[in-house]
Tab-separated table of C-alpha atoms in Angstrom:
chain	number	residue	atom	x	y	z
A	1	MET	CA	9.025	-23.551	-10.222
A	2	PHE	CA	12.484	-22.023	-10.039
A	3	ARG	CA	13.985	-20.967	-13.362
A	4	LEU	CA	17.370	-19.406	-14.040
A	5	LEU	CA	18.473	-17.543	-17.152
A	6	THR	CA	22.018	-16.248	-17.511
A	7	ILE	CA	22.774	-13.663	-20.180
A	8	LYS	CA	26.474	-12.932	-20.577
A	9	LEU	CA	27.437	-9.447	-21.588
A	10	PRO	CA	28.644	-9.179	-25.194
A	11	PHE	CA	31.434	-6.726	-24.325
A	12	ARG	CA	34.160	-5.912	-21.862
A	13	TYR	CA	34.916	-2.533	-20.354
A	14	PHE	CA	37.635	-0.547	-18.645
A	15	PRO	CA	36.532	0.196	-15.077
A	16	ALA	CA	37.360	3.491	-13.450
A	17	GLY	CA	40.606	3.321	-11.523
A	18	THR	CA	41.997	0.454	-13.615
A	19	ILE	CA	45.679	-0.191	-12.891
A	20	ILE	CA	47.824	-0.629	-16.004
A	21	ASP	CA	50.904	-2.786	-15.381
A	22	SER	CA	54.307	-2.571	-16.999
A	23	SER	CA	53.235	-4.692	-19.952
A	24	ASN	CA	50.369	-2.243	-20.679
A	25	THR	CA	47.745	-4.922	-20.188
A	26	VAL	CA	44.534	-3.839	-18.494
A	27	SER	CA	42.745	-5.871	-15.828
A	28	MET	CA	39.043	-6.065	-16.691
A	29	ARG	CA	36.043	-7.529	-14.989
A	30	HIS	CA	33.057	-9.206	-16.619
A	31	TYR	CA	29.376	-8.930	-15.756
A	32	GLU	CA	26.556	-11.294	-16.457
A	33	MET	CA	22.839	-10.717	-16.281
A	34	ILE	CA	21.048	-13.359	-14.227
A	35	LEU	CA	17.264	-13.631	-14.240
A	36	GLN	CA	15.692	-15.818	-11.561
A	37	HIS	CA	12.060	-16.778	-11.100
A	38	GLU	CA	11.046	-17.888	-7.590
A	39	PRO	CA	14.599	-18.910	-6.669
A	40	PRO	CA	15.697	-20.573	-3.431
A	41	SER	CA	17.093	-17.858	-1.190
A	42	ALA	CA	20.547	-19.454	-1.118
A	43	LEU	CA	20.908	-18.961	-4.885
A	44	VAL	CA	20.071	-15.242	-4.956
A	45	PRO	CA	23.286	-13.266	-5.595
A	46	PRO	CA	24.126	-11.102	-2.568
A	47	PHE	CA	24.146	-7.369	-3.153
A	48	SER	CA	27.588	-5.791	-3.121
A	49	GLU	CA	26.740	-2.871	-0.825
A	50	ALA	CA	24.568	-2.166	2.177
A	51	GLY	CA	21.253	-2.227	0.361
A	52	PHE	CA	17.650	-1.340	1.102
A	53	LEU	CA	15.608	-3.775	3.199
A	54	PHE	CA	12.683	-3.686	0.740
A	55	ASN	CA	14.870	-5.165	-2.033
A	56	THR	CA	16.183	-8.082	0.007
A	57	TYR	CA	14.914	-11.543	-0.830
A	58	GLU	CA	13.522	-11.928	2.684
A	59	HIS	CA	11.340	-8.842	2.303
A	60	LEU	CA	10.283	-9.809	-1.207
A	61	GLN	CA	8.973	-13.069	0.247
A	62	HIS	CA	7.099	-11.054	2.851
A	63	GLN	CA	5.514	-8.917	0.126
A	64	GLN	CA	4.233	-11.953	-1.784
A	65	LYS	CA	5.184	-15.585	-1.339
A	66	ASP	CA	5.065	-16.564	-5.007
A	67	GLY	CA	5.782	-15.094	-8.406
A	68	VAL	CA	8.878	-12.976	-7.837
A	69	TYR	CA	11.354	-12.345	-10.665
A	70	ILE	CA	14.839	-11.098	-9.753
A	71	LEU	CA	17.231	-9.623	-12.302
A	72	SER	CA	20.832	-9.176	-11.146
A	73	ALA	CA	23.964	-7.768	-12.778
A	74	VAL	CA	26.587	-10.036	-11.239
A	75	ASN	CA	30.265	-9.193	-11.149
A	76	ALA	CA	31.968	-12.377	-12.366
A	77	VAL	CA	35.010	-11.744	-10.159
A	78	THR	CA	33.346	-10.900	-6.840
A	79	ARG	CA	30.125	-12.879	-7.539
A	80	PHE	CA	28.187	-10.052	-5.941
A	81	ALA	CA	25.301	-8.256	-7.648
A	82	ASP	CA	26.169	-4.652	-8.465
A	83	ALA	CA	22.600	-4.027	-9.685
A	84	ARG	CA	19.305	-5.707	-8.873
A	85	CYS	CA	15.605	-5.324	-9.521
A	86	ALA	CA	12.750	-7.547	-8.394
A	87	PHE	CA	9.306	-7.449	-9.965
A	88	PHE	CA	5.978	-9.255	-9.842
A	89	VAL	CA	3.479	-9.667	-12.687
A	90	GLN	CA	-0.199	-9.021	-11.956
A	91	SER	CA	-2.867	-8.992	-14.691
A	92	GLY	CA	-0.358	-8.120	-17.381
A	93	LYS	CA	1.392	-5.426	-15.355
A	94	ALA	CA	4.863	-5.845	-13.884
A	95	VAL	CA	5.335	-3.909	-10.655
A	96	SER	CA	8.334	-3.225	-8.466
A	97	PRO	CA	7.483	-3.459	-5.636
A	98	VAL	CA	4.231	-5.338	-5.127
A	99	ALA	CA	3.811	-4.378	-1.455
A	100	ALA	CA	6.462	-2.020	-0.088
A	101	PRO	CA	7.121	1.735	-0.111
A	102	PHE	CA	9.540	1.339	-3.026
A	103	GLY	CA	11.452	-1.184	-5.104
A	104	SER	CA	12.825	-0.343	-8.571
A	105	ILE	CA	16.470	-0.673	-9.619
A	106	GLU	CA	19.140	-0.555	-6.954
A	107	TYR	CA	22.743	-0.338	-8.103
A	108	SER	CA	26.149	0.119	-6.522
A	109	SER	CA	28.531	3.018	-6.926
A	110	VAL	CA	31.014	0.858	-8.893
A	111	LEU	CA	28.600	-0.190	-11.638
A	112	PRO	CA	29.842	1.117	-15.013
A	113	GLU	CA	27.574	3.387	-17.018
A	114	GLU	CA	27.207	0.999	-19.930
A	115	VAL	CA	26.308	-1.897	-17.644
A	116	LEU	CA	23.494	0.141	-16.090
A	117	ASP	CA	22.185	0.878	-19.586
A	118	LEU	CA	22.336	-2.799	-20.493
A	119	PHE	CA	20.673	-3.737	-17.220
A	120	ILE	CA	17.709	-1.448	-17.979
A	121	ARG	CA	17.405	-2.832	-21.512
A	122	THR	CA	17.572	-6.381	-20.189
A	123	LEU	CA	14.943	-5.600	-17.568
A	124	ILE	CA	12.557	-4.353	-20.257
A	125	GLN	CA	13.157	-7.496	-22.329
A	126	THR	CA	12.693	-9.891	-19.410
A	127	VAL	CA	9.479	-8.199	-18.311
A	128	ARG	CA	8.146	-8.668	-21.844
A	129	LEU	CA	9.138	-12.349	-21.726
A	130	ALA	CA	7.288	-12.650	-18.424
A	131	GLY	CA	4.087	-11.670	-20.257
A	132	ALA	CA	3.600	-8.121	-18.992
A	133	VAL	CA	2.535	-5.221	-21.210
A	134	THR	CA	3.497	-2.432	-18.797
A	135	LEU	CA	6.222	-1.999	-16.192
A	136	GLN	CA	5.966	0.210	-13.098
A	137	LEU	CA	9.013	1.090	-10.996
A	138	VAL	CA	8.570	2.934	-7.691
A	139	ASN	CA	11.895	4.611	-6.968
A	140	TYR	CA	13.290	5.273	-3.524
A	141	PRO	CA	13.031	8.905	-2.348
A	142	LEU	CA	15.687	11.187	-3.787
A	143	CYS	CA	16.973	12.041	-0.285
A	144	TYR	CA	17.997	8.408	0.324
A	145	ALA	CA	20.825	8.595	-2.221
A	146	PRO	CA	20.582	11.864	-4.174
A	147	GLU	CA	23.247	11.228	-6.813
A	148	SER	CA	22.250	7.686	-7.748
A	149	ALA	CA	18.494	8.416	-7.565
A	150	GLU	CA	18.814	11.403	-9.889
A	151	HIS	CA	21.103	9.493	-12.236
A	152	LEU	CA	18.713	6.534	-12.358
A	153	ALA	CA	15.761	8.832	-13.064
A	154	LYS	CA	17.558	10.346	-16.053
A	155	LYS	CA	18.509	6.897	-17.324
A	156	LEU	CA	14.950	5.603	-17.107
A	157	LEU	CA	13.649	8.575	-19.077
A	158	THR	CA	16.177	7.907	-21.843
A	159	HIS	CA	14.949	4.293	-22.003
A	160	GLY	CA	11.351	5.243	-22.696
A	161	PHE	CA	9.938	5.464	-19.177
A	162	VAL	CA	7.610	8.279	-18.186
A	163	ILE	CA	6.884	9.653	-14.729
A	164	GLY	CA	3.468	8.346	-13.709
A	165	GLU	CA	3.333	9.850	-10.221
A	166	THR	CA	5.422	12.012	-7.968
A	167	HIS	CA	4.775	12.560	-4.286
A	168	PRO	CA	7.068	14.158	-1.734
A	169	THR	CA	8.339	12.308	1.272
A	170	PHE	CA	9.150	14.363	4.350
A	171	TYR	CA	12.401	13.773	6.176
A	172	LEU	CA	14.711	15.097	8.856
A	173	PRO	CA	18.481	15.065	8.297
A	174	VAL	CA	19.969	13.841	11.563
A	175	SER	CA	22.931	15.798	12.927
A	176	ASN	CA	24.478	16.542	16.301
A	177	SER	CA	22.092	19.477	16.701
A	178	PRO	CA	19.132	19.080	19.071
A	179	PHE	CA	15.781	18.162	17.547
A	180	ASP	CA	14.174	21.312	18.951
A	181	VAL	CA	16.357	23.655	16.881
A	182	ASN	CA	14.135	23.590	13.781
A	183	LEU	CA	10.762	23.398	15.556
A	184	VAL	CA	8.268	26.209	15.356
A	185	PRO	CA	7.515	27.673	18.820
A	186	ALA	CA	4.089	26.012	19.057
A	187	GLU	CA	5.645	22.549	18.704
A	188	ARG	CA	8.231	23.329	21.390
A	189	ARG	CA	5.396	24.232	23.724
A	190	ARG	CA	3.655	20.929	22.982
A	191	ILE	CA	6.800	18.988	23.895
A	192	ALA	CA	7.099	20.963	27.127
A	193	ARG	CA	3.443	20.255	27.954
A	194	CYS	CA	3.932	16.511	27.419
A	195	LEU	CA	7.029	16.437	29.610
A	196	GLU	CA	5.328	18.479	32.332
A	197	ALA	CA	2.500	15.917	32.311
A	198	GLY	CA	5.036	13.145	32.875
A	199	PHE	CA	4.886	11.540	29.420
A	200	ARG	CA	7.878	9.386	28.493
A	201	PHE	CA	9.296	8.149	25.210
A	202	ASN	CA	10.157	4.437	25.204
A	203	GLN	CA	11.259	1.697	22.873
A	204	TRP	CA	8.716	-1.134	23.024
A	205	GLN	CA	10.348	-3.942	24.963
A	206	SER	CA	7.687	-6.651	24.848
A	207	SER	CA	8.047	-9.437	22.297
A	208	ASN	CA	4.240	-9.520	22.003
A	209	SER	CA	3.196	-7.395	19.041
A	210	THR	CA	-0.545	-7.881	19.566
A	211	ASP	CA	-0.948	-4.768	21.712
A	212	VAL	CA	0.933	-2.676	19.148
A	213	ILE	CA	-1.234	-3.862	16.262
A	214	ASN	CA	-4.470	-3.537	18.252
A	215	PHE	CA	-3.599	0.071	19.111
A	216	LEU	CA	-2.918	0.902	15.453
A	217	VAL	CA	-6.135	-0.761	14.277
A	218	LYS	CA	-8.228	0.929	16.980
A	219	THR	CA	-6.873	4.446	16.442
A	220	ARG	CA	-7.208	4.160	12.661
A	221	ARG	CA	-10.801	2.994	13.048
A	222	GLN	CA	-11.616	5.878	15.394
A	223	LYS	CA	-10.429	8.293	12.710
A	224	GLY	CA	-12.294	6.513	9.938
A	225	TYR	CA	-9.223	4.931	8.310
A	226	THR	CA	-7.892	1.440	7.808
A	227	LEU	CA	-4.300	0.283	8.078
A	228	THR	CA	-2.262	0.507	4.879
A	229	ILE	CA	-1.138	-3.055	5.643
A	230	SER	CA	-3.296	-5.886	6.948
A	231	PRO	CA	-2.869	-6.783	10.640
A	232	GLU	CA	-1.739	-10.262	9.602
A	233	ARG	CA	0.988	-8.953	7.301
A	234	LEU	CA	2.050	-6.398	9.890
A	235	ALA	CA	2.418	-9.165	12.483
A	236	ASP	CA	4.472	-11.166	9.973
A	237	LEU	CA	6.661	-8.113	9.283
A	238	LEU	CA	7.402	-7.650	12.983
A	239	HIS	CA	8.084	-11.359	13.429
A	240	THR	CA	10.296	-11.707	10.342
A	241	PHE	CA	12.344	-8.542	10.850
A	242	PRO	CA	12.682	-8.027	14.605
A	243	SER	CA	15.995	-6.187	14.230
A	244	GLU	CA	14.756	-3.814	11.537
A	245	CYS	CA	11.185	-3.148	12.737
A	246	THR	CA	10.817	-1.563	16.153
A	247	ALA	CA	7.847	-0.073	17.982
A	248	PHE	CA	8.259	3.162	19.932
A	249	THR	CA	5.766	4.755	22.290
A	250	VAL	CA	4.959	7.847	24.262
A	251	MET	CA	3.429	6.624	27.525
A	252	ASP	CA	1.258	8.408	30.067
A	253	GLY	CA	1.836	6.011	32.910
A	254	TYR	CA	0.477	2.713	31.554
A	255	THR	CA	-1.551	4.354	28.776
A	256	ILE	CA	-0.255	4.688	25.203
A	257	ALA	CA	-0.518	8.322	24.118
A	258	ALA	CA	1.260	7.777	20.787
A	259	LEU	CA	2.921	4.862	19.038
A	260	THR	CA	4.759	4.095	15.843
A	261	ILE	CA	6.500	1.237	14.086
A	262	ALA	CA	9.785	2.394	12.583
A	263	ILE	CA	11.718	0.432	9.970
A	264	ARG	CA	15.470	0.574	9.558
A	265	VAL	CA	15.417	0.617	5.764
A	266	ARG	CA	19.204	0.701	5.633
A	267	HIS	CA	21.825	1.041	8.344
A	268	ASP	CA	21.678	4.833	8.008
A	269	ILE	CA	17.931	5.379	7.336
A	270	LEU	CA	14.971	5.031	9.727
A	271	TYR	CA	11.454	5.138	8.263
A	272	ASN	CA	8.562	6.223	10.491
A	273	PHE	CA	6.171	3.649	9.049
A	274	GLN	CA	2.999	3.466	11.168
A	275	PRO	CA	2.554	6.490	13.477
A	276	ALA	CA	-0.678	6.790	15.462
A	277	SER	CA	-1.944	8.966	18.329
A	278	ASN	CA	-4.500	8.208	20.999
A	279	PRO	CA	-7.491	10.520	20.258
A	280	ASP	CA	-7.856	11.167	24.000
A	281	TYR	CA	-4.516	13.019	23.916
A	282	THR	CA	-5.151	15.340	20.982
A	283	ALA	CA	-4.684	18.433	23.160
A	284	PHE	CA	-1.128	17.301	23.976
A	285	SER	CA	-0.058	16.338	20.436
A	286	PRO	CA	2.231	13.554	21.739
A	287	MET	CA	3.404	12.774	18.206
A	288	VAL	CA	5.833	15.695	18.517
A	289	LEU	CA	7.478	14.095	21.544
A	290	LEU	CA	7.470	10.747	19.733
A	291	THR	CA	9.306	12.290	16.754
A	292	LYS	CA	11.792	13.911	19.103
A	293	GLY	CA	12.452	10.470	20.601
A	294	LEU	CA	12.953	8.923	17.167
A	295	TYR	CA	15.396	11.685	16.265
A	296	ARG	CA	17.373	11.039	19.446
A	297	TYR	CA	17.331	7.298	18.700
A	298	CYS	CA	18.831	8.064	15.278
A	299	GLN	CA	21.572	10.143	16.883
A	300	GLN	CA	22.417	7.317	19.262
A	301	HIS	CA	22.564	4.681	16.491
A	302	GLN	CA	24.435	6.619	13.772
A	303	ILE	CA	21.363	6.939	11.562
A	304	GLY	CA	21.678	9.959	9.300
A	305	LEU	CA	18.133	10.296	7.947
A	306	LEU	CA	14.724	10.053	9.610
A	307	ASP	CA	12.035	9.527	6.972
A	308	LEU	CA	8.657	10.795	8.188
A	309	GLY	CA	6.940	9.372	5.113
A	310	PRO	CA	4.483	10.908	2.631
A	311	SER	CA	1.376	12.830	3.677
A	312	LEU	CA	-1.355	11.230	1.599
A	313	ASP	CA	-4.932	10.202	2.246
A	314	GLU	CA	-6.555	6.942	1.132
A	315	ASN	CA	-6.999	8.438	-2.365
A	316	ARG	CA	-3.284	9.338	-2.551
A	317	GLN	CA	-4.041	13.036	-2.265
A	318	ALA	CA	-2.022	15.360	-0.052
A	319	LYS	CA	-3.368	15.941	3.474
A	320	PRO	CA	-2.748	19.656	4.130
A	321	GLY	CA	-2.892	19.311	7.916
A	322	LEU	CA	-0.303	16.530	7.971
A	323	VAL	CA	1.932	18.401	5.537
A	324	ARG	CA	1.801	21.476	7.776
A	325	PHE	CA	2.556	19.396	10.881
A	326	LYS	CA	5.687	17.868	9.350
A	327	ARG	CA	6.917	21.220	8.107
A	328	ASN	CA	6.442	22.578	11.623
A	329	LEU	CA	8.819	19.847	12.786
A	330	GLY	CA	11.472	21.183	10.423
A	331	ALA	CA	11.032	18.423	7.853
A	332	GLN	CA	12.368	18.837	4.347
A	333	GLU	CA	10.665	17.506	1.223
A	334	SER	CA	12.091	15.027	-1.256
A	335	PRO	CA	10.367	13.626	-4.365
A	336	ARG	CA	9.589	9.940	-4.748
A	337	LEU	CA	9.043	9.174	-8.419
A	338	VAL	CA	6.983	6.398	-9.965
A	339	PHE	CA	8.093	5.439	-13.484
A	340	GLU	CA	6.050	3.560	-16.062
A	341	ARG	CA	6.986	1.950	-19.350
A	342	ASP	CA	4.655	0.866	-22.147
A	343	LEU	CA	6.251	-2.361	-23.318
A	344	SER	CA	4.432	-2.302	-26.670
A	345	VAL	CA	6.772	0.557	-27.628
A	346	LEU	CA	10.268	-0.557	-28.636
């Protein structure tokens, strides 16, 4: 059942850039904290900036249909949320996200310092009221928004959070320079071999996602792995977010040599979510050509960051071979921090 709790801030503040008129009065805005439990989508306050897909209400519903709590710091003048955090409670543990690469607190550049502090305190209190004894926040990678991610990390530590995990994500900054510039010579040769064999990079044009999912399931099974997302949820993701989730392939004629599903996490970030290679093409390493195609796609669509993802096995341990491969592509490393808070400690 939908529940709404509004907590008005007990103070006012002077925002940066305030204009003082001739009578020396200061224009001030108010914020209010709004906690919603399983709200109708139309009542969720819109975020004030171009936010991350994984924190939108539509994606939260994809993660889990029921049980979501959404805390928003709403600007009373604009009626937009300048901070938001969604969490789910499972067996006494509140998690953000429940099924996505990251969730945590997302806040705009205009949010005052003291409001962010109050938002974190309010989040801790509301999670307690929801019956959880611990809170886990998976932050977005530092490279996504370095200043705000670092600032948020420092804030969380001052509010009693500890770092539970840290794993690097590998990414390519996208510029006007060719993809090949930062490749090691061996990877350049692999691209040349693929092109000489007639392989072509393509964006998947068919509206039928079955072939994409079957390829991912089959190649994972051949390598002894399972998908990190169920085929049913993956199909729902592709159906629900057709503009944000796109399949790309490297084709040898009518045969898929490599394939990935990429997610436009934000207008300027593309996440290489589900890459897979056909084992019959191991000698060609078509994933290099696929990454080159993704990089070119980013250049064409004004996307400034290509996230190649972490390099972890099913036990969340680093895979040395995959780490080496991404470094050979010129990828840089950026930490993704997981914060935890024991709610029994005040």
